[in-house]
Short mmCIF file of C-alpha atoms in Angstrom, two decimals:
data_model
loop_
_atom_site.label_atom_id
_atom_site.label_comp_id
_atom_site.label_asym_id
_atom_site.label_seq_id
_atom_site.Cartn_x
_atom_site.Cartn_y
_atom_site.Cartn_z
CA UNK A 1 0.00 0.00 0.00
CA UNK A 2 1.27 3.79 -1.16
CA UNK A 3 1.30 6.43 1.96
CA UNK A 4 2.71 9.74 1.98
CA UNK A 5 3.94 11.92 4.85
CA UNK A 6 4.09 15.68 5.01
CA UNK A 7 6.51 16.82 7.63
CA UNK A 8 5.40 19.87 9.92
CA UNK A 9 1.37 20.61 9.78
CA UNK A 10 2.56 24.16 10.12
CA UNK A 11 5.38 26.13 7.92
CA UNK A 12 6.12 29.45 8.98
CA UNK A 13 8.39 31.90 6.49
CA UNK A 14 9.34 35.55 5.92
CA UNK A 15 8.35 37.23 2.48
CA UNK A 16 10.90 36.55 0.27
CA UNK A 17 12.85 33.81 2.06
CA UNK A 18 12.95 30.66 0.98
CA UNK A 19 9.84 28.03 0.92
CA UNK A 20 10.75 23.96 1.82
CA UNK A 21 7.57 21.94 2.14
CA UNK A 22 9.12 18.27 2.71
CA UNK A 23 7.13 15.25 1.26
CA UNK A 24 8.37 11.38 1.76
CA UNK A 25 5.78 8.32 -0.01
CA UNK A 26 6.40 5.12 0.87
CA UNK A 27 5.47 2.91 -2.16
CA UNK A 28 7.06 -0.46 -4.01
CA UNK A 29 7.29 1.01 -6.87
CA UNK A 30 7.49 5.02 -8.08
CA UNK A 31 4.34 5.87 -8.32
CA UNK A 32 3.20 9.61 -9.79
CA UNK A 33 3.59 11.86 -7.65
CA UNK A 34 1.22 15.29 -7.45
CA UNK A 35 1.29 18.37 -5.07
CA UNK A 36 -1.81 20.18 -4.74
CA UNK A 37 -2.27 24.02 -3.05
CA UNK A 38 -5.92 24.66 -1.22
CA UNK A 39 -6.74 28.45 -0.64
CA UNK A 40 -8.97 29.29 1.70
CA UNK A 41 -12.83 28.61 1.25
CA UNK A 42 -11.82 26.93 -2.12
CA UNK A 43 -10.94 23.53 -4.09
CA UNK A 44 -7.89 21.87 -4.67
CA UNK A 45 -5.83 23.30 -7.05
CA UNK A 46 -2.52 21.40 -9.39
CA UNK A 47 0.45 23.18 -8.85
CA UNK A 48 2.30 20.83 -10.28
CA UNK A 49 3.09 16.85 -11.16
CA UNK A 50 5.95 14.20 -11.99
CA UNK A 51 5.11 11.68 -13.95
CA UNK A 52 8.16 10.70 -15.73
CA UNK A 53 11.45 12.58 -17.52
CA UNK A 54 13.43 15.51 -16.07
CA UNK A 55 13.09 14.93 -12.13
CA UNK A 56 13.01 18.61 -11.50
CA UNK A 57 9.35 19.85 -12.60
CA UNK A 58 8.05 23.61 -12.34
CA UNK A 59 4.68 24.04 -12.10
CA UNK A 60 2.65 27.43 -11.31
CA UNK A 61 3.13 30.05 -9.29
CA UNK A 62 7.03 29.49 -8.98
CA UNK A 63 7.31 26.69 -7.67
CA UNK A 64 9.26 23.64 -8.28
CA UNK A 65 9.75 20.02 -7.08
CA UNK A 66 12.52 17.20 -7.50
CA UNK A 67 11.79 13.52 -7.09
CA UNK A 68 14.70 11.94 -5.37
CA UNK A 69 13.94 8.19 -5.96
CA UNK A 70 16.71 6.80 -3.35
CA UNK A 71 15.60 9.18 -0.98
CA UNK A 72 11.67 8.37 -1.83
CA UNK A 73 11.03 12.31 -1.37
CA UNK A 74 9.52 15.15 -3.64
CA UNK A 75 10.18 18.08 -2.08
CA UNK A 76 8.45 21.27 -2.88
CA UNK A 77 10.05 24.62 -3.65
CA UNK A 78 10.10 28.14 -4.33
CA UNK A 79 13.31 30.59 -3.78
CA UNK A 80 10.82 33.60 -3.13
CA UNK A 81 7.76 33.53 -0.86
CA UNK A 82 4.96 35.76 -1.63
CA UNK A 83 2.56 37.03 0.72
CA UNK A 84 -0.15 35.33 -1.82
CA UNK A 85 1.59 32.19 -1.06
CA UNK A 86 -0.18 31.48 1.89
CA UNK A 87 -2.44 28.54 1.65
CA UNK A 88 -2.39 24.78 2.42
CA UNK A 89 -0.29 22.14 0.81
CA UNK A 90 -0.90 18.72 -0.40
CA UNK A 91 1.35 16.15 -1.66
CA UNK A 92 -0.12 13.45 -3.49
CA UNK A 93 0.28 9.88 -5.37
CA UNK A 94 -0.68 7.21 -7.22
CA UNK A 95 0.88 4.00 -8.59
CA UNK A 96 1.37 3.51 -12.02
CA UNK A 97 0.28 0.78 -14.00
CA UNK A 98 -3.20 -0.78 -14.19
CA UNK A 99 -5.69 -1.42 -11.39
CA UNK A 100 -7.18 0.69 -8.93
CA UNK A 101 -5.78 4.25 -9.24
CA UNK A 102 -6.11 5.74 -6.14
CA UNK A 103 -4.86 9.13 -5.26
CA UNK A 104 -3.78 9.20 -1.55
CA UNK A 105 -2.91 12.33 -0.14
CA UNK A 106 -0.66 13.33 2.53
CA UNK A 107 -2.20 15.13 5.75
CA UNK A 108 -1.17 18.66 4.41
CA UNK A 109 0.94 21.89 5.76
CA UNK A 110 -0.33 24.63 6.02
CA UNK A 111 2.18 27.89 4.88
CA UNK A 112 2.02 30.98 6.76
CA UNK A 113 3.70 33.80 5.21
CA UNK A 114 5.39 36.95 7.79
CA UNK A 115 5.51 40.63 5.95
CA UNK B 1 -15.25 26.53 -18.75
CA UNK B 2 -13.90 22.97 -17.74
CA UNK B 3 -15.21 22.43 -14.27
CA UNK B 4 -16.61 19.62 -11.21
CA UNK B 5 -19.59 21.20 -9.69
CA UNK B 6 -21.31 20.44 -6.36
CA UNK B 7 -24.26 21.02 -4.43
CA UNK B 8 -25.23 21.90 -2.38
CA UNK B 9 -22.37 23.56 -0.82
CA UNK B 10 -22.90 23.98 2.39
CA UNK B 11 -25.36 21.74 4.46
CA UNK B 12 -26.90 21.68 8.02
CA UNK B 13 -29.13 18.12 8.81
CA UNK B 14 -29.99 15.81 11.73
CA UNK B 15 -28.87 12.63 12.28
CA UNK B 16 -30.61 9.82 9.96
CA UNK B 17 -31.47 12.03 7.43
CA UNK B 18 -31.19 10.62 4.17
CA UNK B 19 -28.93 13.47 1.98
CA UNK B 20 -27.79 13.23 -1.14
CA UNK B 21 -24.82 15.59 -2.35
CA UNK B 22 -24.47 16.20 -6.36
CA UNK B 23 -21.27 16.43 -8.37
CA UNK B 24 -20.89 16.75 -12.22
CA UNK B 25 -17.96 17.24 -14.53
CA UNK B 26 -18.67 18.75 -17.59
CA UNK B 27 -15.22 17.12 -19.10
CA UNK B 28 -16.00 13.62 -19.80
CA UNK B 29 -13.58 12.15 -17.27
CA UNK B 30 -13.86 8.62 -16.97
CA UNK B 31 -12.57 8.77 -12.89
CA UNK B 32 -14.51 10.12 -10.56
CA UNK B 33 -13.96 10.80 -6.67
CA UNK B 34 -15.56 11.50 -3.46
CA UNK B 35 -13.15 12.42 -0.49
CA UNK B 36 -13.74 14.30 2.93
CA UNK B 37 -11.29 16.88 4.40
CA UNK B 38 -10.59 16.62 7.99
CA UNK B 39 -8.50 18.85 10.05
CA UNK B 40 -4.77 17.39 10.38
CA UNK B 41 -6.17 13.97 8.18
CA UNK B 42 -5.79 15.96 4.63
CA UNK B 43 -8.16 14.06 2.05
CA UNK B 44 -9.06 10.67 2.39
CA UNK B 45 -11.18 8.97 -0.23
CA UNK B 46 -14.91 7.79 0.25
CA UNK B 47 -15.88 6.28 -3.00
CA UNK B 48 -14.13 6.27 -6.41
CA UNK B 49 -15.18 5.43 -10.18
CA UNK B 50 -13.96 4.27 -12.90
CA UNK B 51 -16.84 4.12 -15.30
CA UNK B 52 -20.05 3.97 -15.78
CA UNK B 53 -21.54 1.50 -13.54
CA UNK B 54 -18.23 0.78 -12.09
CA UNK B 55 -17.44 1.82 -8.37
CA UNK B 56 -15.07 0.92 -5.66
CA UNK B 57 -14.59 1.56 -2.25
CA UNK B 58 -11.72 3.79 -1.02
CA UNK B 59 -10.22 4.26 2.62
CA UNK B 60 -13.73 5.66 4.34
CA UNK B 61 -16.54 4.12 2.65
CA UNK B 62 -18.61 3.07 6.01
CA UNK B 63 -21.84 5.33 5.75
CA UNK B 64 -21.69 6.33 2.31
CA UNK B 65 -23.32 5.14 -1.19
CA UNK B 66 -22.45 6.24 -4.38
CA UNK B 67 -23.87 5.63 -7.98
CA UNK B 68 -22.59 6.04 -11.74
CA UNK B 69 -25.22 5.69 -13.94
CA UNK B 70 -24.34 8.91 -16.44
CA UNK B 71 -20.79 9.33 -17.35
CA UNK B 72 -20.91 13.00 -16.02
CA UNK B 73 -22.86 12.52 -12.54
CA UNK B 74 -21.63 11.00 -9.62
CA UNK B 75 -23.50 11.67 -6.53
CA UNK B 76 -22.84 11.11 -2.82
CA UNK B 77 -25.98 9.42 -0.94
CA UNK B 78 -25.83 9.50 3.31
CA UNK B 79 -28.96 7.21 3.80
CA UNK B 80 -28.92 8.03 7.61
CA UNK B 81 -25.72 10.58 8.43
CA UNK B 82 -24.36 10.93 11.75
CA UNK B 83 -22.40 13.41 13.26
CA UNK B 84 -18.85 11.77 12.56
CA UNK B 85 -19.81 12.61 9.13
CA UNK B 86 -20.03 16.83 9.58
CA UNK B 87 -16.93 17.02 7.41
CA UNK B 88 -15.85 18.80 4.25
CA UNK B 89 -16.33 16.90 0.86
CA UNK B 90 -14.66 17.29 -2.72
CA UNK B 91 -15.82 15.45 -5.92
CA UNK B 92 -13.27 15.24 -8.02
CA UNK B 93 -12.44 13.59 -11.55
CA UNK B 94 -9.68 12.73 -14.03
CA UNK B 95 -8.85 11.04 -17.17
CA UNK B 96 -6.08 8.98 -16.24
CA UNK B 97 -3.70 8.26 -13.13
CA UNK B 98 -1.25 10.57 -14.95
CA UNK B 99 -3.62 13.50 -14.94
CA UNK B 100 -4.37 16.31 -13.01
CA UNK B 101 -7.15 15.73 -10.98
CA UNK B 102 -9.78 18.26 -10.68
CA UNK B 103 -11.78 19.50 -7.59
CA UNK B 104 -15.21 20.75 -6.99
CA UNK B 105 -15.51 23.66 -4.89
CA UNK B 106 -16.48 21.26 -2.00
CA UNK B 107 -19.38 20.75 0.34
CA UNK B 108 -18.98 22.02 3.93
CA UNK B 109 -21.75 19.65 6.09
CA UNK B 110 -22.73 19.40 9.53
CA UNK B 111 -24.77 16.91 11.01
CA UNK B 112 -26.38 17.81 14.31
#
């Protein structure tokens, strides 16, 4: 079975510093991996995906991700926060091949940003 | 516009109830997904589709029904909710496991 942990519920960061938001999955084989930002009051929104290729992805926003297969991690990124930034996090997967495709989702952080 | 909708979206009920919660995807996804949203859980899943007339049951299905008879609809049915169901729920659908998945706006409901 696939699980994915999100370390620290709670990220705290001046504007314009740097953003970490760490993600581990624990899974046989790489699966697809997916993080997700939730504003407040709203849906789930892509920010970005790996699925296979280049291991460093960009997505919106400015934010970017590296899957690190020996270190099962995919690590989300972005030199510069931005006040706007401020939202909640989800990292996400799902195994490749056929079968059931569920998307399991980590329990979130949320991102505070300081002026 | 390419979009999930839900309704309603916000929902105060009793306990046993019956409630049903609507979702549609105007994209012709062939997944489909219910999940709920609880603090410091993230988004578990309730039900999940693959088809038409093809359903399975994810982490949380105890309390829940779901139906796929249209392509496009995929609603949520509490035949008697309790309160360990007030929770926040997203439909969501997909093409493939490769694809971004797309949310409704979500459901906020609270069973008293």
């Amino acid at each position: 079975a696939q699980s994915v942990t999100q370390l620290g519920s709670h990220v705290s960061v001046s504007e314009g510093a740097l953003v970490l938001l760490r993600c581990n999955y624990s899974s046989s084989v790489p699966p697809y991996l997916f993080w997700y930002v939730q504003y407040p009051n709203q849906g789930l929104q892509l920010l970005l995906k790996y699925t296979t290729g280049a291991t460093l992805v960009k997505g919106i926003n400015g934010f970017e991700a590296e899957f690190k297969k020996s270190e099962t991690s995919f690590h989300l990124t972005k030199p510069s926060a931005h006040m706007s930034d401020a939202a909640e996090y989800f990292c996400a997967v799902t195994p490749r091949g056929t079968g059931r495709r569920a998307l399991t989702f980590g329990s979130g952080t949320r991102l505070q940003v300081q002026p | 516009e390419a979009q999930v909708t839900q309704n309603p979206r916000y929902l105060i009920t009793v306990t046993g109830k019956k409630l049903t919660v609507t979702c549609s995807q105007n994209m012709n996804h062939e997944y489909m997904s219910w999940y709920r949203q609880d603090p410091g859980l993230g988004l578990r899943q309730i039900y999940y589709s693959m088809n038409v007339e093809v359903t399975d049951k994810g982490d949380v299905p105890e309390g829940y029904k779901v139906s796929r008879k249209e392509k496009r609809n995929f609603p949520l049915i509490l035949e008697s909710p309790s309160p360990n169901q007030t929770s926040l729920y997203f439909c969501a659908s997909r093409q493939g496991s490769a694809n971004e998945q797309y949310f409704g706006p979500g459901t906020r409901l609270t069973v008293t």
